Every structure is written in structure tokens, then in C-alpha cells.
XYZ file of C-alpha atoms in Angstrom:
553
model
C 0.000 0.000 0.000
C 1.690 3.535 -0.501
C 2.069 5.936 1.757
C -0.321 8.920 2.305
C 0.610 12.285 1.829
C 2.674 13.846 4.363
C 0.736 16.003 7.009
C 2.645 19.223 5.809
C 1.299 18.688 2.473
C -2.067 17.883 3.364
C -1.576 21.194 5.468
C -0.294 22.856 2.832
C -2.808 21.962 0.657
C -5.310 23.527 2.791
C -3.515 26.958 3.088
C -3.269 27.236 -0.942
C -7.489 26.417 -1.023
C -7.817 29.232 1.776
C -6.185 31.514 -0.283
C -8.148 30.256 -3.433
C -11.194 30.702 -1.782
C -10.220 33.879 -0.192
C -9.107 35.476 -4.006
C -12.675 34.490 -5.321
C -13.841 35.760 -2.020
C -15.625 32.604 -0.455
C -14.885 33.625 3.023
C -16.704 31.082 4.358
C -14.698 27.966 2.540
C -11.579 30.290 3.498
C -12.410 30.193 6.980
C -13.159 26.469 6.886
C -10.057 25.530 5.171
C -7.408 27.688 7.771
C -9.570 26.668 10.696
C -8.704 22.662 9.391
C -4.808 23.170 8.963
C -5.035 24.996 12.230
C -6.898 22.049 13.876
C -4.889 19.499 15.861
C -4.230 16.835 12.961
C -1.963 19.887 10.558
C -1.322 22.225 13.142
C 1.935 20.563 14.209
C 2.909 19.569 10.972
C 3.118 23.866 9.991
C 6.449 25.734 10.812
C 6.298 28.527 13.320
C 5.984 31.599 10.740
C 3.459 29.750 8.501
C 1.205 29.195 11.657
C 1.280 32.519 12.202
C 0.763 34.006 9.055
C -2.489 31.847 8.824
C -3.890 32.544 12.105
C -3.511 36.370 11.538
C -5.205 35.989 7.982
C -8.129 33.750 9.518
C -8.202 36.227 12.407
C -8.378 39.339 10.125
C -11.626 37.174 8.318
C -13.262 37.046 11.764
C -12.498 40.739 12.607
C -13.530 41.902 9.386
C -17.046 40.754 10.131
C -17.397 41.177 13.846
C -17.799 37.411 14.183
C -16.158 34.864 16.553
C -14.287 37.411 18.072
C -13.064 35.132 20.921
C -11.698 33.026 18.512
C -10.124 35.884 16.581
C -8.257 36.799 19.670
C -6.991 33.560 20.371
C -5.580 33.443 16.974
C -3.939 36.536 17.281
C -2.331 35.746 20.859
C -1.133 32.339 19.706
C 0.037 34.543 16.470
C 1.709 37.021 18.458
C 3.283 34.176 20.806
C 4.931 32.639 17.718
C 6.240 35.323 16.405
C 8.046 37.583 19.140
C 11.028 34.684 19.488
C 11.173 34.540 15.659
C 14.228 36.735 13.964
C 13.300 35.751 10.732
C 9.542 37.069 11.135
C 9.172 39.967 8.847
C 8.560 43.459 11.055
C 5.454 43.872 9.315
C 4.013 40.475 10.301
C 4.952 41.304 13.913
C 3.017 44.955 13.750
C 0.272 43.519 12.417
C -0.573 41.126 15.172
C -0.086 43.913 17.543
C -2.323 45.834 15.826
C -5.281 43.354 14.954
C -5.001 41.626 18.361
C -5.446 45.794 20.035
C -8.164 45.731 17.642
C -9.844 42.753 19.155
C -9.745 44.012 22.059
C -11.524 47.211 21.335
C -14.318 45.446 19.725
C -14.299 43.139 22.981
C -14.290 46.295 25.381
C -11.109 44.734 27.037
C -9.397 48.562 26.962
C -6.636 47.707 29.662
C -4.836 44.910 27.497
C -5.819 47.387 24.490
C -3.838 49.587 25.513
C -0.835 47.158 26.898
C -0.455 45.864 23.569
C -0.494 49.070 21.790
C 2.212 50.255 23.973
C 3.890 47.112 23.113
C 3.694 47.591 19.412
C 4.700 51.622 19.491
C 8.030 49.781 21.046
C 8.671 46.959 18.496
C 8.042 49.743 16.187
C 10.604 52.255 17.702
C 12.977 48.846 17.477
C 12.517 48.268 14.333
C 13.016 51.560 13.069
C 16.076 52.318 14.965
C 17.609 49.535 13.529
C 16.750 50.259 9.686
C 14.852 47.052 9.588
C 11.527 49.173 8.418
C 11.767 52.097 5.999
C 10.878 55.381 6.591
C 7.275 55.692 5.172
C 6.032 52.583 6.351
C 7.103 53.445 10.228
C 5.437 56.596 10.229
C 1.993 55.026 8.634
C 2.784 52.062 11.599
C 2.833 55.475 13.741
C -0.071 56.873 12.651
C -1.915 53.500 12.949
C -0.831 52.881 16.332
C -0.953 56.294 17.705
C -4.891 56.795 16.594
C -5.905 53.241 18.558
C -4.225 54.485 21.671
C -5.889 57.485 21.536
C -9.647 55.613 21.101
C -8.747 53.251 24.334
C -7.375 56.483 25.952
C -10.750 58.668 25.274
C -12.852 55.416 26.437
C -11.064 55.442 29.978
C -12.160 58.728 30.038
C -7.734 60.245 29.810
C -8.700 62.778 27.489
C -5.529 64.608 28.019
C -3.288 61.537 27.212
C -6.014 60.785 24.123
C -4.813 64.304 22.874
C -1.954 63.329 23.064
C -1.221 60.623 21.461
C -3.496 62.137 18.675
C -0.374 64.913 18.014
C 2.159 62.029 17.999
C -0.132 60.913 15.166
C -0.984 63.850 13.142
C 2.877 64.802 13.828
C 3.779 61.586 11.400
C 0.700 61.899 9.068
C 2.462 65.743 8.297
C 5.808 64.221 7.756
C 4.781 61.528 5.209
C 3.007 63.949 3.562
C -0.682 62.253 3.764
C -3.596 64.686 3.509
C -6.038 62.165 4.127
C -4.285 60.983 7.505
C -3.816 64.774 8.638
C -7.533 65.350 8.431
C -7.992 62.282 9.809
C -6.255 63.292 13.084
C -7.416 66.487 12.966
C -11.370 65.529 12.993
C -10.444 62.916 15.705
C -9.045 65.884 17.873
C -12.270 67.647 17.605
C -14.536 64.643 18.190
C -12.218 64.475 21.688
C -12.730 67.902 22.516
C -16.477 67.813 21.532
C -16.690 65.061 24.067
C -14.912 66.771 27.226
C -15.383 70.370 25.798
C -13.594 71.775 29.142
C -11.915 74.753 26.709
C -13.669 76.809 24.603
C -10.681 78.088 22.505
C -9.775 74.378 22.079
C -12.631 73.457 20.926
C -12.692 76.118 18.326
C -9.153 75.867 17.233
C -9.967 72.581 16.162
C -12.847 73.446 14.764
C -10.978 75.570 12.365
C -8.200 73.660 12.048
C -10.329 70.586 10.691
C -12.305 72.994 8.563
C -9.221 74.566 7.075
C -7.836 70.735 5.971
C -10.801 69.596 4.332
C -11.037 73.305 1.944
C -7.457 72.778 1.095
C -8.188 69.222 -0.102
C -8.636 68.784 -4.243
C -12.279 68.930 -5.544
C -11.826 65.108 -6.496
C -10.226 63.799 -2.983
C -13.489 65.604 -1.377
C -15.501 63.569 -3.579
C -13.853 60.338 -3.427
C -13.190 60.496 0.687
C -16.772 60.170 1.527
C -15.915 58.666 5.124
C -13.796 61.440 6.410
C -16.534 64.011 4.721
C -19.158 62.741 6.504
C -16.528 62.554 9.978
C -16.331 66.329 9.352
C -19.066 67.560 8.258
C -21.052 65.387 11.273
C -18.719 66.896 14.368
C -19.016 70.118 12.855
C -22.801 70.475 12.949
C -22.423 69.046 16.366
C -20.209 71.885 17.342
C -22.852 74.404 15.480
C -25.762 72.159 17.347
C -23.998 72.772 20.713
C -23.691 76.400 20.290
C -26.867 76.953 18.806
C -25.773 78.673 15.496
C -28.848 76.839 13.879
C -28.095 78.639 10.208
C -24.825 77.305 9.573
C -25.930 73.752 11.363
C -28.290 74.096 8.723
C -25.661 74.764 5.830
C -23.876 71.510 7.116
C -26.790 69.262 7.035
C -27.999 70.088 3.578
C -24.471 68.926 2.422
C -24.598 65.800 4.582
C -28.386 64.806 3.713
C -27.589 65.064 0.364
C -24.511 63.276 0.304
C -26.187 60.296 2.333
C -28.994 60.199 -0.406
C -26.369 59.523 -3.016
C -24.096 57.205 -0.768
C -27.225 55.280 -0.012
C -27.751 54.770 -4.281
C -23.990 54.338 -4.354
C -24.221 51.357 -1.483
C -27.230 49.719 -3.087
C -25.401 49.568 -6.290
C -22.086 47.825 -5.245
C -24.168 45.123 -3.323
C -25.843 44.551 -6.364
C -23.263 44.090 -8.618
C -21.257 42.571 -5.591
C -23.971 40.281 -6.155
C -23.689 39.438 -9.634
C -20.033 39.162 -9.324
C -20.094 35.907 -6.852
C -21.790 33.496 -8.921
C -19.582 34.339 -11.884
C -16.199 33.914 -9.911
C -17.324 30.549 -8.555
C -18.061 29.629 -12.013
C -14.550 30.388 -12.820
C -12.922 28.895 -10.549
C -14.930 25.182 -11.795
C -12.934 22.790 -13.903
C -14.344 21.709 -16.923
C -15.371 24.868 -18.134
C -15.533 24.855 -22.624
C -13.464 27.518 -23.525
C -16.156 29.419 -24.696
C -18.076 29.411 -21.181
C -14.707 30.467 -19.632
C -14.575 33.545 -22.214
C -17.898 34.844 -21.789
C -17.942 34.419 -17.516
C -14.299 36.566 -18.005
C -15.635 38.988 -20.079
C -18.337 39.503 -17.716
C -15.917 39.714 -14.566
C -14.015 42.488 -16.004
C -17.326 44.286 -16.768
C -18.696 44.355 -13.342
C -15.419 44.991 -12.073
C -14.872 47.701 -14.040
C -18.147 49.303 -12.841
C -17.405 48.070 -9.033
C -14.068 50.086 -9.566
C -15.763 53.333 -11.151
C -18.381 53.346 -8.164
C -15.678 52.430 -5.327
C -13.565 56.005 -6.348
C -9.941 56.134 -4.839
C -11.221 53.106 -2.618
C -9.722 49.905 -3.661
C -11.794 47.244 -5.041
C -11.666 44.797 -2.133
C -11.680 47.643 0.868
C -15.454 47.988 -1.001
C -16.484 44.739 -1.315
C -15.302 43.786 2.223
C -16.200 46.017 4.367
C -19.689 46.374 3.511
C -21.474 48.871 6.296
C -17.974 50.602 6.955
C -17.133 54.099 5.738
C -13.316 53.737 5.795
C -11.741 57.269 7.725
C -8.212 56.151 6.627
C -5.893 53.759 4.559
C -3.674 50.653 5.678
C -2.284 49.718 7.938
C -5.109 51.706 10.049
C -7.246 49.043 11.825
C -10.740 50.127 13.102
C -10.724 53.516 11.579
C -14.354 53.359 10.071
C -17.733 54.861 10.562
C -20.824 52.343 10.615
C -22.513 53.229 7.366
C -25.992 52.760 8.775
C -25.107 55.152 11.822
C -24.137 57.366 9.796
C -27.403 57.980 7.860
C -29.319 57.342 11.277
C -27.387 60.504 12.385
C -27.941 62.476 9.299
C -31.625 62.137 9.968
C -31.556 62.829 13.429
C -29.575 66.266 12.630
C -32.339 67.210 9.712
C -34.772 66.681 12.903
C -32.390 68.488 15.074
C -32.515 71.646 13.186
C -35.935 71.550 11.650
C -37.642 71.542 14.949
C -36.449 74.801 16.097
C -38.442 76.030 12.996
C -41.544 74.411 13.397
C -41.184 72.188 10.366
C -42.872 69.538 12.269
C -43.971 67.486 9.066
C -40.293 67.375 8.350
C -39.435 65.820 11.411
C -42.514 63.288 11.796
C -40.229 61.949 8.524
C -37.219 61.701 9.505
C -37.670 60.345 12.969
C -39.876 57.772 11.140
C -37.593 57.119 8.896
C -34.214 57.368 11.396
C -36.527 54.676 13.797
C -36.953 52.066 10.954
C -33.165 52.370 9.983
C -32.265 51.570 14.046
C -34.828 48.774 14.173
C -33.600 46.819 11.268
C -29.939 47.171 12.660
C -31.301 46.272 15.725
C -32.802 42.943 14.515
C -29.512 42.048 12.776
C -28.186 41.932 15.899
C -31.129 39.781 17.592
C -32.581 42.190 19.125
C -36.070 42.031 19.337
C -39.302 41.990 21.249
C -38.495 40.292 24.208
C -34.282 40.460 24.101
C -32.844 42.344 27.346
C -29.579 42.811 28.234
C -28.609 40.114 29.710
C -29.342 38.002 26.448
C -26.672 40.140 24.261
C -23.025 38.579 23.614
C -20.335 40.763 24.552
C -19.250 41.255 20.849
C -22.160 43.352 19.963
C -22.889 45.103 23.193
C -20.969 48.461 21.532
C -22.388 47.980 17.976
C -25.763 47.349 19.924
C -24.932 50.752 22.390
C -24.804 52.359 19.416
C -28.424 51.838 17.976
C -30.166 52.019 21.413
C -28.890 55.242 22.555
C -29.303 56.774 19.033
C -33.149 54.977 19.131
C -33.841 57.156 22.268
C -32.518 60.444 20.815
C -34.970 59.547 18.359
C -38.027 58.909 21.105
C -36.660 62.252 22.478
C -36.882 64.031 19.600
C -39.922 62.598 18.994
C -41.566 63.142 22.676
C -40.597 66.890 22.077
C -42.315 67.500 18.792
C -45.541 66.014 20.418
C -45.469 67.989 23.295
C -44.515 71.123 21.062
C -47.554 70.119 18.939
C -49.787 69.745 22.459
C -50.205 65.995 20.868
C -49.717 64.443 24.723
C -50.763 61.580 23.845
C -48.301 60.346 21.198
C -45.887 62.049 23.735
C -47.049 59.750 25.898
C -46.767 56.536 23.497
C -42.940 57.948 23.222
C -42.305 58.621 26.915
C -43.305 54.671 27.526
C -41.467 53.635 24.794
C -38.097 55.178 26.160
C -38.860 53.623 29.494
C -39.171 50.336 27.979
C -36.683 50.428 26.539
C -34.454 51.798 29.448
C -35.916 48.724 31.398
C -34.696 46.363 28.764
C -31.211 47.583 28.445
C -30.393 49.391 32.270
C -26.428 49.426 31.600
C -26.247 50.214 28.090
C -29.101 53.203 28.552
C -27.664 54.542 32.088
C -27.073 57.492 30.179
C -30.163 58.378 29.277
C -31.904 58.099 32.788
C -31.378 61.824 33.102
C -32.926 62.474 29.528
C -36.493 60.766 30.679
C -36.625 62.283 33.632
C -36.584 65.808 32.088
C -39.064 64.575 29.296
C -41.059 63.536 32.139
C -41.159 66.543 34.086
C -41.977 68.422 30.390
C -44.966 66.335 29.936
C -46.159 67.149 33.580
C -45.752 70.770 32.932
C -47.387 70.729 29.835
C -50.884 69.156 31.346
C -50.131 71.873 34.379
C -49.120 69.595 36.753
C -46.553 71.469 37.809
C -45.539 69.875 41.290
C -44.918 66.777 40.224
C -42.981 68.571 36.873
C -40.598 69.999 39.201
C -40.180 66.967 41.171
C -39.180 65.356 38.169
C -36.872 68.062 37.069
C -35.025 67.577 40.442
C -34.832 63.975 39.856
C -32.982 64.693 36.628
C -30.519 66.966 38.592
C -29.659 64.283 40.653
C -28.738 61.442 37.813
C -26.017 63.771 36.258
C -23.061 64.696 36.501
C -23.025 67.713 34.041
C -22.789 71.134 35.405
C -24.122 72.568 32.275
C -27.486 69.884 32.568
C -27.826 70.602 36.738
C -28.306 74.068 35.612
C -30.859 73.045 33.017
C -32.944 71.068 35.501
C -32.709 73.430 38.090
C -34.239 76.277 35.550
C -36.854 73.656 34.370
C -37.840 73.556 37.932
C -37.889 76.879 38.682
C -40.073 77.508 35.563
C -42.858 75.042 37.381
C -42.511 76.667 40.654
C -43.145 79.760 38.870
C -46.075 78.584 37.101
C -47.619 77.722 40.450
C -47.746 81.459 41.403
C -47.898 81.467 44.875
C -45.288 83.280 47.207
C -43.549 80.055 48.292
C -42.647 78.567 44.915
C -41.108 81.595 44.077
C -39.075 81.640 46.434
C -38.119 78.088 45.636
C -37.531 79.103 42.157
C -35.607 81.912 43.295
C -33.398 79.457 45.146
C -32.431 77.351 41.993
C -32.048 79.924 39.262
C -29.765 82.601 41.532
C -26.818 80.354 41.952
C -26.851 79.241 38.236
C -27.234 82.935 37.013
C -24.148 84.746 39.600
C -21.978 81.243 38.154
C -23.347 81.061 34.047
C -20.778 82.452 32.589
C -18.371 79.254 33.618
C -21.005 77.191 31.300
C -20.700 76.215 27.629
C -23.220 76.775 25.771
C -25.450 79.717 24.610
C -28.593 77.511 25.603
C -27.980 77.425 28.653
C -27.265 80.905 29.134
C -30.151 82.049 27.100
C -32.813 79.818 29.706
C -31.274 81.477 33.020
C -30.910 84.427 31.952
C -34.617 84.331 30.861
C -36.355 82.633 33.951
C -34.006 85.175 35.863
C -36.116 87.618 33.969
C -39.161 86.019 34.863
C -38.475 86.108 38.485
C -37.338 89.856 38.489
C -41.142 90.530 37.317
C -42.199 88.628 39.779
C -40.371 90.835 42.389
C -41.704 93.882 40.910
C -38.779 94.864 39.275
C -39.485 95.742 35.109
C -36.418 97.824 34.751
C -33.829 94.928 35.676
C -36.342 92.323 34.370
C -36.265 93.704 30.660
């Protein structure tokens, strides 16, 4: 009887079908095939390097689609394990375990070993480079790559100083390669941190401008073909204009964002399509057996819907288009993670149409758009399992952000929604909404913590509205109490006052007097010209309560 093939060549043979599979991109078979020469029976039979070049490529599969992200870090450990005693291992291979393994983490909410390994890759990388074993260019887009995940894990434990900083470090080597696109990059990502801790006003505007003044200087046809960093920009902008109530220019913004997520919504549909239509013709030719004339005419149409994939995907390669699906890339490789969730993004774009149309009164406007914003969340939603029924505690870890994400944009929605109602004395639709936040908030306690505060002051708006003002400014006082803002205390402690006033008698005025007085002598330490506008107004009020016209007006 002769002998069976050796176990590296039945190993072997498995990696070269991966890679077939991958090229005609049957992930699935791909997957199947590593996970087999992986398995006990090859695993043994591979040498140290070609382990770990097929763990990080079956890894990268599993990170790419946010599935089996245990077993994606596992990979990547083992990977990384193999590798650091290896001389011969190429740099690159090295940096990119770091990287995809910090990237598992992230998506795993394990920020602590994020960050250790990040750390640990910024020194390979300093190794490396010292020792002219990487070139220039590539070091500084390692830098850049590195640099930008620290700064996420840094902003998510809350060290938005160190976030900042490691932000420069990265924009400092996106200006000395030269990169545009990375320098914008950094830039918006500096504003986004300062939009979130907003503790300096001139910072915040600096980087307002600065962001604004990279994107002008950009080519018409890098604008057009960057459609992930445009809608980064454009979207923290109109937050900035949102936050300081400059409602005309918010409203400049999200023209140029609604219409450019009607057209990257066409764009999207498109690719899947021919994405589509592409799969069943590169199975095809990868068959044997094909006649030669089959094998012409399935090649000729390949090159034709590739041709139109590449016209639609712009200065986005091919692959980056096909593969990442509901991913608006923010920057090039090496840069793991940097990508905006396509359908969050047009979730948003509604919400900000809503945002700045209800000011207005263009009520009809917004019924639309939170309609439409709602049905976009729920279908995400469902992808993810969640449905009637599903609570917290059924959720696996790997979606709990992506799932974060959708619920606390769902309740903005409600918000918005219980607002317009009340605004349209339609209580009880604001009702329906009111419930449905609290449901929700039931459902999902941890995730929606956040947004405890937010339904308390709906709350207390709805009991004003049907005068019951007692129980309004209890509820106001209750929303006081579940934040941590300075900015919001004040709110909720003007809300009240506004109910005590309502009441009329003696008393409540002097309980209103109570709570607006020390946010008025102290309003000038607030952001915001909301804020200021409502004090200095129920100050107002108060003053004409006292008698006094001349200081009131």
C-alpha cells in the first residue's frame, strides 16, 4: 500500500485552497479551510511563521465581520506568541498582530490589554526603526496606525488629556509623510475628543478651524472620493454648530450631509448589487471543466462588473469595497478600526435634519425623519437579535458596543420625537414615546444609564405641559440628581424653577428663586449659549415677579 501524503502537504494543501477561496472571495470555505490546517491533525505539521501568518489571515476574516471574536483573539495571541522569538519574522508580520489583536480588544471592550499591547507595538516599532529594519514611510503610517488606537482606548477610559496626546504624535507623522487624508484624519479625531470633554472653549474652536481649514485645502476630487472622512467632518461640525446653537450654519452643514447620504445610499445599493452578480460568476470560474467558450464569456463579464465596481468604489480599492460592507473607511492601511458604521451614519444624518428643523416648526419634516431614522435603528437592531423580548442580559459581549450604538441613538430619536408632540400639544403620542423610552431603558439598564437623566426631564416636560406642575418639578429635580453635568444641573434646576413659577404662589417663588440665583451669579463658567439664554430668561421672569421691570427687561 503507498504511503499517504505527508501532514505538511495535506496542510499545505489547505492553506493554498484558503487563499483560493479567499481570491474568489468565499470567506466562508476560506475560513473552513485555515480553521482545518489549524486544527490538531496539521497544526503541528506547519512551521512557526506559517502558523502565524495563517492565524492572523483567519483572524483578520473574523475581525472583518465582527464574528467569533473570541476566537479571533486567540488566533492573534497564539500569532503574536509565535512570532516575538522569531528573527526571521518579517517586522510587518509582527506589527500587524499587535495591531489586529489591540483591535480585538476594542471590539471586545477589554481597553486595559488594548492599551498594553499598543504600547507594546509603538516599542517593536521604535525597534525596528532604529535599527533600519523598516523604511521610513512605512514606520510613520505604523505610527499613525498605532498612535490613533491608543488614543480611542485612551478617550474610552475617560484620559482625554493623554487621548490628545497621542493624537499629536499621530498627526505629527501623518504631516511628515506627507498624507492629507491621515492629517484630516487626526485632525477631525481631535475635535470629536474635545467635543466630548469640551472643558476649553478656545480648544474646541481651534480645532474646529483647524479641521475645517484641511478639508477646503483638499482637491475637488479627494473631497468627492473620501466620503468617510466628509461625513466625519461635516457630522462633528454640525455638532459643534448644534452645541452652540448657530442653527443657520448647522443648517448649511446638514444640507451637504443629507444630500450626500442620499447619493451614498444609491452608491451602497449599487455595489451590493453588482457585488452580487459578481459571486456566482467567480465561482463559475474557478470550476474545472469549463468549454473555452463558457470560460470567455464568464471573463468577459468579470471584467465588466469589475470595471463598474471600480468606477463606483472612487480612490477606494476594489476589495476595501467589497469587504467592508457597512464601513465608511476614515483612513488607509495599515489603520485598523478607523471606520464609521454606514448605517449610523445615515441614522445621524436624519436625526440632525430633525435636530434643526424643529427649532423652525417644520414639524412634518421631522414626523419623517424620525420615522424614517426609527426604521433604519430597528432593522440594525434585529440584525443583531434584538427584538421583542431580548434584554440585556441576552446580548453577547461582541455586539454590546455595535448594539450601544443603535439604542442610545433609538432614544434620541423617542426624544426628539416626545418633544415635537409635546410642542404640537399631541400628549398623547408624547405619551406613546415617553413609555417607549422607558421600555426600553428597562430592557437595556447598563447600556441606557445614560439616558436616565434624559427621561426624567421629558417627564417633568410632559407634567408641565398638562399643568401639573408639582410633580414637573419633582421630576426636574430627579434629573438633577442622575447627572453629573454642570451645564445639565443648571438646566434642571431652571426647568424647575419655571414650574414653581407657574404655580404662582409666594412660596414657589421663592423656591424658584433658590435654583435659578446660583446658576445665574456662576453662568458664565457654562458652555453653551442655551444654557445661558434659559437662566438668563427665567431670571427675567423672576425679576417681574419681584416687581422689578427695569432689571427684568
Amino acid at each position: 500500500m503507498a504511503a499517504g501524503p505527508p501532514m505538511s502537504s495535506a496542510a499545505d494543501g489547505l492553506l493554498a485552497m484558503a487563499e483560493e477561496a479567499e481570491r474568489r472571495r468565499d470567506f466562508g470555505t476560506a475560513s473552513r479551510c485555515l480553521e482545518t490546517a489549524l486544527g490538531p491533525m496539521h497544526a503541528a505539521s506547519l512551521l512557526p511563521l506559517a502558523e502565524a501568518r495563517a492565524r492572523l489571515r483567519l483572524a483578520g476574516m473574523l475581525l472583518s465581520r465582527t464574528r467569533g471574536l473570541a476566537a479571533a483573539k486567540a488566533h492573534l495571541e497564539r500569532a503574536l506568541l509565535l512570532l516575538s522569538p522569531l528573527p526571521s519574522a518579517p517586522p510587518r508580520l509582527k506589527l500587524l498582530a499587535h495591531s489586529l489583536l489591540a483591535n480585538a480588544y476594542a471590539l471586545l471592550g477589554a481597553v486595559p490589554p488594548q492599551k498594553h499591547v499598543l504600547r507594546r507595538g509603538l516599542g517593536l516599532l521604535a525597534s525596528v526603526s532604529a535599527s533600519g529594519l523598516l523604511p521610513r514611510g512605512p514606520a510613520l503610517l505604523w505610527t499613525c496606525n498605532f498612535q490613533a488606537q491608543l488614543s480611542s482606548a485612551l478617550a474610552v477610559d475617560g484620559d482625554a488629556a493623554s487621548a490628545l496626546s497621542a493624537l499629536s504624535a499621530g498627526a505629527s507623522a501623518a504631516a511628515e509623510l506627507g498624507s492629507p487624508q491621515l492629517e484630516l484624519f487626526f485632525a477631525a479625531t481631535v475635535l470629536h475628543v474635545h467635543l466630548l470633554c469640551w472643558e476649553d472653549n478656545s480648544a474646541v474652536e481651534a480645532s474646529v478651524t483647524r479641521a475645517s481649514q484641511l478639508w477646503d485645502a483638499l482637491p475637488a476630487d479627494q473631497k468627492e472620493h473620501w466620503t468617510g472622512l466628509f461625513f466625519y467632518t461635516e457630522l462633528l461640525q454640525t455638532f459643534y454648530l448644534l452645541r452652540t446653537c448657530d442653527y443657520k450654519a448647522a443648517s448649511q452643514h446638514v444640507e451637504r450631509l443629507d444630500t450626500a447620504a442620499k447619493n451614498e445610499m444609491q452608491r451602497g445599493q449599487r455595489i451590493k448589487e453588482l457585488a452580487t452578480e459578481l459571486s456566482p460568476v467567480e465561482r463559475a470560474l474557478a470550476q474545472s471543466g469549463l468549454k473555452e467558450r463558457e470560460r470567455s464569456a464568464l471573463a468577459h463579464k468579470q471584467r465588466q462588473l469589475k470595471y463598474h465596481l471600480r468606477t463606483l468604489c472612487g480612490n477606494d480599492k476594489l476589495n476595501d469595497a467589497l469587504d467592508y460592507g457597512d464601513k465608511l473607511l476614515l483612513a488607509p492601511p495599515p489603520m485598523h478600526g478607523e471606520w464609521l458604521p454606514r448605517t449610523a451614519v445615515f441614522v445621524l444624518v436624519d436625526l440632525m435634519v430633525v435636530m434643526v428643523s424643529r427649532p423652525k416648526g417644520i414639524f412634518k419634516e421631522c414626523g419623517k425623519r424620525i420615522h424614517s431614522g426609527l426604521q433604519l435603528i430597528h432593522g440594525e437592531l434585529s440584525k443583531l437579535g434584538i427584538v421583542d423580548g431580548v434584554t440585556e442580559a441576552n446580548l453577547e459581549h461582541s455586539t454590546i458596543w455595535t448594539a450601544g450604538l443603535y439604542l442610545m441613538l433609538l432614544l434620541q430619536f423617542l426624544e426628539n420625537k416626545v418633544a415635537v408632540e409635546l410642542t404640537r400639544s399631541e400628549f398623547v403620542e408624547a405619551q406613546e414615546a415617553l413609555a417607549q423610552m422607558k421600555n426600553w431603558l428597562t430592557r437595556f439598564p447598563t447600556i441606557l444609564q445614560g439616558c436616565e437623566n434624559t427621561i426624567e426631564m421629558l417627564r417633568g416636560q410632559y407634567a408641565h405641559s398638562v399643568g401639573c406642575f408639582d410633580e414637573a418639578a419633582f421630576h426636574f429635580l430627579e434629573a438633577e440628581r442622575l447627572t453629573e453635568s454642570r451645564s445639565m444641573q443648571s438646566m434642571c434646576q431652571v426647568y424647575a424653577a419655571v414650574s414653581y413659577i407657574c404655580k404662582g404662589d409666594a412660596e414657589s417663588t421663592s423656591q424658584a428663586l433658590e435654583l435659578v440665583g446660583p446658576a445665574y451669579r456662576t453662568m458664565d463658567s457654562f458652555v453653551g449659549v442655551r444654557e445661558k439664554t434659559c437662566i438668563i430668561f427665567v431670571y427675567g421672569l423672576l425679576l417681574m415677579r419681584q416687581h422689578n421691570p427695569q432689571e427684568a427687561r
